[in-house]
């Protein structure tokens, strides 16, 4: 059974069962812009993760440099 046949089978099962999830109600209006607080919070979180990643990279590079210096001299 390939992917296309499986998709048709799932749609047929949803139609037979009268699945409410398969029917989308379009009467509600969605807001055009996302909330600013959540975007700003995510951006700050990515910034903190980026700084932590750079810290780990620098620490590993420093340890590697010290180890290479110890092995060579």
PDB file of N, CA and C in Angstrom:
ATOM      1  N   UNK A   1       0.852  -1.169   0.000  1.00  0.00           N
ATOM      2  CA  UNK A   1       0.000   0.000   0.000  1.00  0.00           C
ATOM      3  C   UNK A   1       0.899   1.234   0.000  1.00  0.00           C
ATOM      4  N   UNK A   2       0.749   2.074  -0.984  1.00  0.00           N
ATOM      5  CA  UNK A   2       1.589   3.261  -1.040  1.00  0.00           C
ATOM      6  C   UNK A   2       0.947   4.416  -0.279  1.00  0.00           C
ATOM      7  N   UNK A   3       1.632   5.557  -0.252  1.00  0.00           N
ATOM      8  CA  UNK A   3       1.191   6.698   0.539  1.00  0.00           C
ATOM      9  C   UNK A   3      -0.138   7.249   0.036  1.00  0.00           C
ATOM     10  N   UNK A   4      -0.318   7.311  -1.287  1.00  0.00           N
ATOM     11  CA  UNK A   4      -1.545   7.861  -1.851  1.00  0.00           C
ATOM     12  C   UNK A   4      -2.755   7.001  -1.477  1.00  0.00           C
ATOM     13  N   UNK A   5      -2.595   5.686  -1.562  1.00  0.00           N
ATOM     14  CA  UNK A   5      -3.694   4.792  -1.191  1.00  0.00           C
ATOM     15  C   UNK A   5      -4.016   4.907   0.288  1.00  0.00           C
ATOM     16  N   UNK A   6      -2.987   5.056   1.113  1.00  0.00           N
ATOM     17  CA  UNK A   6      -3.208   5.184   2.548  1.00  0.00           C
ATOM     18  C   UNK A   6      -3.967   6.476   2.866  1.00  0.00           C
ATOM     19  N   UNK A   7      -3.642   7.581   2.185  1.00  0.00           N
ATOM     20  CA  UNK A   7      -4.329   8.849   2.405  1.00  0.00           C
ATOM     21  C   UNK A   7      -5.801   8.726   2.019  1.00  0.00           C
ATOM     22  N   UNK A   8      -6.089   8.072   0.919  1.00  0.00           N
ATOM     23  CA  UNK A   8      -7.479   7.880   0.520  1.00  0.00           C
ATOM     24  C   UNK A   8      -8.207   7.011   1.530  1.00  0.00           C
ATOM     25  N   UNK A   9      -7.551   6.004   2.046  1.00  0.00           N
ATOM     26  CA  UNK A   9      -8.177   5.122   3.026  1.00  0.00           C
ATOM     27  C   UNK A   9      -8.499   5.887   4.303  1.00  0.00           C
ATOM     28  N   UNK A  10      -7.590   6.736   4.760  1.00  0.00           N
ATOM     29  CA  UNK A  10      -7.839   7.517   5.968  1.00  0.00           C
ATOM     30  C   UNK A  10      -8.983   8.496   5.766  1.00  0.00           C
ATOM     31  N   UNK A  11      -9.055   9.124   4.590  1.00  0.00           N
ATOM     32  CA  UNK A  11     -10.160  10.040   4.307  1.00  0.00           C
ATOM     33  C   UNK A  11     -11.487   9.301   4.261  1.00  0.00           C
ATOM     34  N   UNK A  12     -11.478   8.114   3.687  1.00  0.00           N
ATOM     35  CA  UNK A  12     -12.707   7.336   3.616  1.00  0.00           C
ATOM     36  C   UNK A  12     -13.161   6.909   5.008  1.00  0.00           C
ATOM     37  N   UNK A  13     -12.217   6.523   5.849  1.00  0.00           N
ATOM     38  CA  UNK A  13     -12.568   6.137   7.215  1.00  0.00           C
ATOM     39  C   UNK A  13     -13.135   7.318   7.979  1.00  0.00           C
ATOM     40  N   UNK A  14     -12.551   8.495   7.812  1.00  0.00           N
ATOM     41  CA  UNK A  14     -13.046   9.682   8.498  1.00  0.00           C
ATOM     42  C   UNK A  14     -14.443  10.043   8.012  1.00  0.00           C
ATOM     43  N   UNK A  15     -14.707   9.881   6.713  1.00  0.00           N
ATOM     44  CA  UNK A  15     -16.030  10.173   6.175  1.00  0.00           C
ATOM     45  C   UNK A  15     -17.058   9.181   6.687  1.00  0.00           C
ATOM     46  N   UNK A  16     -16.677   7.929   6.803  1.00  0.00           N
ATOM     47  CA  UNK A  16     -17.611   6.911   7.297  1.00  0.00           C
ATOM     48  C   UNK A  16     -17.947   7.118   8.761  1.00  0.00           C
ATOM     49  N   UNK A  17     -16.958   7.511   9.539  1.00  0.00           N
ATOM     50  CA  UNK A  17     -17.173   7.655  10.974  1.00  0.00           C
ATOM     51  C   UNK A  17     -17.817   8.989  11.320  1.00  0.00           C
ATOM     52  N   UNK A  18     -17.868   9.908  10.374  1.00  0.00           N
ATOM     53  CA  UNK A  18     -18.417  11.222  10.663  1.00  0.00           C
ATOM     54  C   UNK A  18     -17.521  11.984  11.619  1.00  0.00           C
ATOM     55  N   UNK A  19     -16.225  11.874  11.407  1.00  0.00           N
ATOM     56  CA  UNK A  19     -15.233  12.493  12.290  1.00  0.00           C
ATOM     57  C   UNK A  19     -15.372  14.004  12.240  1.00  0.00           C
ATOM     58  N   UNK A  20     -15.534  14.616  13.407  1.00  0.00           N
ATOM     59  CA  UNK A  20     -15.688  16.065  13.480  1.00  0.00           C
ATOM     60  C   UNK A  20     -14.393  16.785  13.132  1.00  0.00           C
ATOM     61  N   UNK A  21     -13.285  16.117  13.295  1.00  0.00           N
ATOM     62  CA  UNK A  21     -12.006  16.748  13.012  1.00  0.00           C
ATOM     63  C   UNK A  21     -11.808  16.929  11.516  1.00  0.00           C
ATOM     64  N   UNK A  22     -12.403  16.052  10.715  1.00  0.00           N
ATOM     65  CA  UNK A  22     -12.204  16.150   9.279  1.00  0.00           C
ATOM     66  C   UNK A  22     -12.990  17.301   8.659  1.00  0.00           C
ATOM     67  N   UNK A  23     -13.983  17.822   9.364  1.00  0.00           N
ATOM     68  CA  UNK A  23     -14.785  18.930   8.861  1.00  0.00           C
ATOM     69  C   UNK A  23     -14.319  20.212   9.533  1.00  0.00           C
ATOM     70  N   UNK A  24     -13.906  21.175   8.726  1.00  0.00           N
ATOM     71  CA  UNK A  24     -13.392  22.428   9.272  1.00  0.00           C
ATOM     72  C   UNK A  24     -14.473  23.485   9.181  1.00  0.00           C
ATOM     73  N   UNK A  25     -14.714  24.163  10.273  1.00  0.00           N
ATOM     74  CA  UNK A  25     -15.700  25.221  10.328  1.00  0.00           C
ATOM     75  C   UNK A  25     -14.995  26.536   9.999  1.00  0.00           C
ATOM     76  N   UNK A  26     -15.387  27.189   8.909  1.00  0.00           N
ATOM     77  CA  UNK A  26     -14.695  28.396   8.473  1.00  0.00           C
ATOM     78  C   UNK A  26     -15.413  29.665   8.876  1.00  0.00           C
ATOM     79  N   UNK A  27     -16.346  29.600   9.805  1.00  0.00           N
ATOM     80  CA  UNK A  27     -17.074  30.799  10.197  1.00  0.00           C
ATOM     81  C   UNK A  27     -16.255  31.683  11.126  1.00  0.00           C
ATOM     82  N   UNK A  28     -15.262  31.106  11.808  1.00  0.00           N
ATOM     83  CA  UNK A  28     -14.441  31.895  12.717  1.00  0.00           C
ATOM     84  C   UNK A  28     -13.383  32.651  11.940  1.00  0.00           C
ATOM     85  N   UNK A  29     -13.116  33.879  12.390  1.00  0.00           N
ATOM     86  CA  UNK A  29     -12.044  34.661  11.768  1.00  0.00           C
ATOM     87  C   UNK A  29     -10.798  34.526  12.618  1.00  0.00           C
ATOM     88  N   UNK A  30      -9.673  34.308  11.948  1.00  0.00           N
ATOM     89  CA  UNK A  30      -8.403  34.202  12.645  1.00  0.00           C
ATOM     90  C   UNK A  30      -7.717  35.553  12.634  1.00  0.00           C
ATOM     91  N   UNK A  31      -6.991  35.848  13.705  1.00  0.00           N
ATOM     92  CA  UNK A  31      -6.274  37.114  13.751  1.00  0.00           C
ATOM     93  C   UNK A  31      -5.115  37.079  12.770  1.00  0.00           C
ATOM     94  N   UNK A  32      -4.848  38.197  12.125  1.00  0.00           N
ATOM     95  CA  UNK A  32      -3.822  38.266  11.104  1.00  0.00           C
ATOM     96  C   UNK A  32      -2.411  38.296  11.657  1.00  0.00           C
ATOM     97  N   UNK A  33      -2.233  38.878  12.828  1.00  0.00           N
ATOM     98  CA  UNK A  33      -0.884  39.005  13.383  1.00  0.00           C
ATOM     99  C   UNK A  33      -0.758  38.161  14.645  1.00  0.00           C
ATOM    100  N   UNK A  34       0.380  37.518  14.839  1.00  0.00           N
ATOM    101  CA  UNK A  34       0.581  36.749  16.072  1.00  0.00           C
ATOM    102  C   UNK A  34       0.821  37.686  17.249  1.00  0.00           C
ATOM    103  N   UNK A  35       0.687  37.159  18.438  1.00  0.00           N
ATOM    104  CA  UNK A  35       0.912  37.965  19.630  1.00  0.00           C
ATOM    105  C   UNK A  35       2.376  38.357  19.723  1.00  0.00           C
ATOM    106  N   UNK A  36       2.610  39.615  20.062  1.00  0.00           N
ATOM    107  CA  UNK A  36       3.974  40.134  20.118  1.00  0.00           C
ATOM    108  C   UNK A  36       4.751  39.545  21.276  1.00  0.00           C
ATOM    109  N   UNK A  37       4.085  39.335  22.410  1.00  0.00           N
ATOM    110  CA  UNK A  37       4.791  38.826  23.586  1.00  0.00           C
ATOM    111  C   UNK A  37       5.380  37.448  23.344  1.00  0.00           C
ATOM    112  N   UNK A  38       4.636  36.573  22.693  1.00  0.00           N
ATOM    113  CA  UNK A  38       5.137  35.221  22.474  1.00  0.00           C
ATOM    114  C   UNK A  38       6.298  35.227  21.482  1.00  0.00           C
ATOM    115  N   UNK A  39       6.230  36.082  20.467  1.00  0.00           N
ATOM    116  CA  UNK A  39       7.326  36.159  19.497  1.00  0.00           C
ATOM    117  C   UNK A  39       8.580  36.720  20.157  1.00  0.00           C
ATOM    118  N   UNK A  40       8.407  37.752  20.993  1.00  0.00           N
ATOM    119  CA  UNK A  40       9.543  38.352  21.672  1.00  0.00           C
ATOM    120  C   UNK A  40      10.157  37.378  22.664  1.00  0.00           C
ATOM    121  N   UNK A  41       9.303  36.633  23.354  1.00  0.00           N
ATOM    122  CA  UNK A  41       9.790  35.629  24.306  1.00  0.00           C
ATOM    123  C   UNK A  41      10.576  34.537  23.593  1.00  0.00           C
ATOM    124  N   UNK A  42      10.092  34.088  22.444  1.00  0.00           N
ATOM    125  CA  UNK A  42      10.794  33.062  21.669  1.00  0.00           C
ATOM    126  C   UNK A  42      12.122  33.597  21.145  1.00  0.00           C
ATOM    127  N   UNK A  43      12.135  34.852  20.707  1.00  0.00           N
ATOM    128  CA  UNK A  43      13.366  35.450  20.204  1.00  0.00           C
ATOM    129  C   UNK A  43      14.408  35.576  21.311  1.00  0.00           C
ATOM    130  N   UNK A  44      13.978  35.971  22.501  1.00  0.00           N
ATOM    131  CA  UNK A  44      14.908  36.057  23.635  1.00  0.00           C
ATOM    132  C   UNK A  44      15.421  34.673  24.020  1.00  0.00           C
ATOM    133  N   UNK A  45      14.552  33.681  23.977  1.00  0.00           N
ATOM    134  CA  UNK A  45      14.971  32.311  24.279  1.00  0.00           C
ATOM    135  C   UNK A  45      16.003  31.803  23.286  1.00  0.00           C
ATOM    136  N   UNK A  46      15.806  32.117  22.006  1.00  0.00           N
ATOM    137  CA  UNK A  46      16.788  31.721  20.997  1.00  0.00           C
ATOM    138  C   UNK A  46      18.106  32.455  21.198  1.00  0.00           C
ATOM    139  N   UNK A  47      18.037  33.706  21.627  1.00  0.00           N
ATOM    140  CA  UNK A  47      19.258  34.462  21.898  1.00  0.00           C
ATOM    141  C   UNK A  47      20.050  33.869  23.049  1.00  0.00           C
ATOM    142  N   UNK A  48      19.344  33.498  24.116  1.00  0.00           N
ATOM    143  CA  UNK A  48      20.006  32.879  25.273  1.00  0.00           C
ATOM    144  C   UNK A  48      20.609  31.528  24.877  1.00  0.00           C
ATOM    145  N   UNK A  49      19.882  30.755  24.089  1.00  0.00           N
ATOM    146  CA  UNK A  49      20.405  29.462  23.635  1.00  0.00           C
ATOM    147  C   UNK A  49      21.627  29.656  22.735  1.00  0.00           C
ATOM    148  N   UNK A  50      21.620  30.684  21.899  1.00  0.00           N
ATOM    149  CA  UNK A  50      22.761  30.967  21.040  1.00  0.00           C
ATOM    150  C   UNK A  50      23.990  31.371  21.833  1.00  0.00           C
ATOM    151  N   UNK A  51      23.793  32.185  22.860  1.00  0.00           N
ATOM    152  CA  UNK A  51      24.917  32.592  23.712  1.00  0.00           C
ATOM    153  C   UNK A  51      25.481  31.387  24.458  1.00  0.00           C
ATOM    154  N   UNK A  52      24.605  30.532  24.973  1.00  0.00           N
ATOM    155  CA  UNK A  52      25.068  29.329  25.669  1.00  0.00           C
ATOM    156  C   UNK A  52      25.828  28.409  24.718  1.00  0.00           C
ATOM    157  N   UNK A  53      25.353  28.282  23.484  1.00  0.00           N
ATOM    158  CA  UNK A  53      26.032  27.437  22.504  1.00  0.00           C
ATOM    159  C   UNK A  53      27.422  27.993  22.184  1.00  0.00           C
ATOM    160  N   UNK A  54      27.510  29.301  21.998  1.00  0.00           N
ATOM    161  CA  UNK A  54      28.820  29.902  21.731  1.00  0.00           C
ATOM    162  C   UNK A  54      29.754  29.731  22.921  1.00  0.00           C
ATOM    163  N   UNK A  55      29.210  29.797  24.127  1.00  0.00           N
ATOM    164  CA  UNK A  55      30.029  29.563  25.317  1.00  0.00           C
ATOM    165  C   UNK A  55      30.602  28.155  25.338  1.00  0.00           C
ATOM    166  N   UNK A  56      29.781  27.158  25.019  1.00  0.00           N
ATOM    167  CA  UNK A  56      30.257  25.777  24.990  1.00  0.00           C
ATOM    168  C   UNK A  56      31.307  25.577  23.905  1.00  0.00           C
ATOM    169  N   UNK A  57      31.093  26.194  22.739  1.00  0.00           N
ATOM    170  CA  UNK A  57      32.059  26.054  21.653  1.00  0.00           C
ATOM    171  C   UNK A  57      33.394  26.661  22.052  1.00  0.00           C
ATOM    172  N   UNK A  58      33.343  27.836  22.669  1.00  0.00           N
ATOM    173  CA  UNK A  58      34.594  28.482  23.114  1.00  0.00           C
ATOM    174  C   UNK A  58      35.287  27.648  24.193  1.00  0.00           C
ATOM    175  N   UNK A  59      34.511  27.094  25.121  1.00  0.00           N
ATOM    176  CA  UNK A  59      35.102  26.271  26.180  1.00  0.00           C
ATOM    177  C   UNK A  59      35.752  25.017  25.597  1.00  0.00           C
ATOM    178  N   UNK A  60      35.087  24.365  24.655  1.00  0.00           N
ATOM    179  CA  UNK A  60      35.664  23.178  24.031  1.00  0.00           C
ATOM    180  C   UNK A  60      36.907  23.514  23.216  1.00  0.00           C
ATOM    181  N   UNK A  61      36.886  24.661  22.534  1.00  0.00           N
ATOM    182  CA  UNK A  61      38.063  25.077  21.772  1.00  0.00           C
ATOM    183  C   UNK A  61      39.232  25.366  22.708  1.00  0.00           C
ATOM    184  N   UNK A  62      38.961  26.005  23.840  1.00  0.00           N
ATOM    185  CA  UNK A  62      40.020  26.315  24.800  1.00  0.00           C
ATOM    186  C   UNK A  62      40.615  25.026  25.388  1.00  0.00           C
ATOM    187  N   UNK A  63      39.734  24.077  25.734  1.00  0.00           N
ATOM    188  CA  UNK A  63      40.221  22.795  26.265  1.00  0.00           C
ATOM    189  C   UNK A  63      41.031  22.056  25.204  1.00  0.00           C
ATOM    190  N   UNK A  64      40.571  22.059  23.965  1.00  0.00           N
ATOM    191  CA  UNK A  64      41.314  21.411  22.880  1.00  0.00           C
ATOM    192  C   UNK A  64      42.669  22.060  22.659  1.00  0.00           C
ATOM    193  N   UNK A  65      42.708  23.392  22.725  1.00  0.00           N
ATOM    194  CA  UNK A  65      43.973  24.105  22.563  1.00  0.00           C
ATOM    195  C   UNK A  65      44.946  23.757  23.682  1.00  0.00           C
ATOM    196  N   UNK A  66      44.452  23.713  24.922  1.00  0.00           N
ATOM    197  CA  UNK A  66      45.307  23.368  26.062  1.00  0.00           C
ATOM    198  C   UNK A  66      45.799  21.918  25.956  1.00  0.00           C
ATOM    199  N   UNK A  67      44.931  21.016  25.517  1.00  0.00           N
ATOM    200  CA  UNK A  67      45.311  19.612  25.368  1.00  0.00           C
ATOM    201  C   UNK A  67      46.353  19.446  24.263  1.00  0.00           C
ATOM    202  N   UNK A  68      46.157  20.124  23.143  1.00  0.00           N
ATOM    203  CA  UNK A  68      47.134  20.051  22.055  1.00  0.00           C
ATOM    204  C   UNK A  68      48.467  20.642  22.496  1.00  0.00           C
ATOM    205  N   UNK A  69      48.426  21.740  23.234  1.00  0.00           N
ATOM    206  CA  UNK A  69      49.651  22.355  23.730  1.00  0.00           C
ATOM    207  C   UNK A  69      50.380  21.415  24.706  1.00  0.00           C
ATOM    208  N   UNK A  70      49.614  20.725  25.538  1.00  0.00           N
ATOM    209  CA  UNK A  70      50.219  19.798  26.498  1.00  0.00           C
ATOM    210  C   UNK A  70      50.834  18.583  25.801  1.00  0.00           C
ATOM    211  N   UNK A  71      50.152  18.085  24.756  1.00  0.00           N
ATOM    212  CA  UNK A  71      50.655  16.919  24.035  1.00  0.00           C
ATOM    213  C   UNK A  71      51.892  17.237  23.193  1.00  0.00           C
ATOM    214  N   UNK A  72      51.930  18.431  22.615  1.00  0.00           N
ATOM    215  CA  UNK A  72      53.037  18.770  21.721  1.00  0.00           C
ATOM    216  C   UNK A  72      54.275  19.261  22.466  1.00  0.00           C
ATOM    217  N   UNK A  73      54.109  19.848  23.625  1.00  0.00           N
ATOM    218  CA  UNK A  73      55.287  20.409  24.315  1.00  0.00           C
ATOM    219  C   UNK A  73      55.539  19.780  25.645  1.00  0.00           C
TER     220      UNK A  73
END
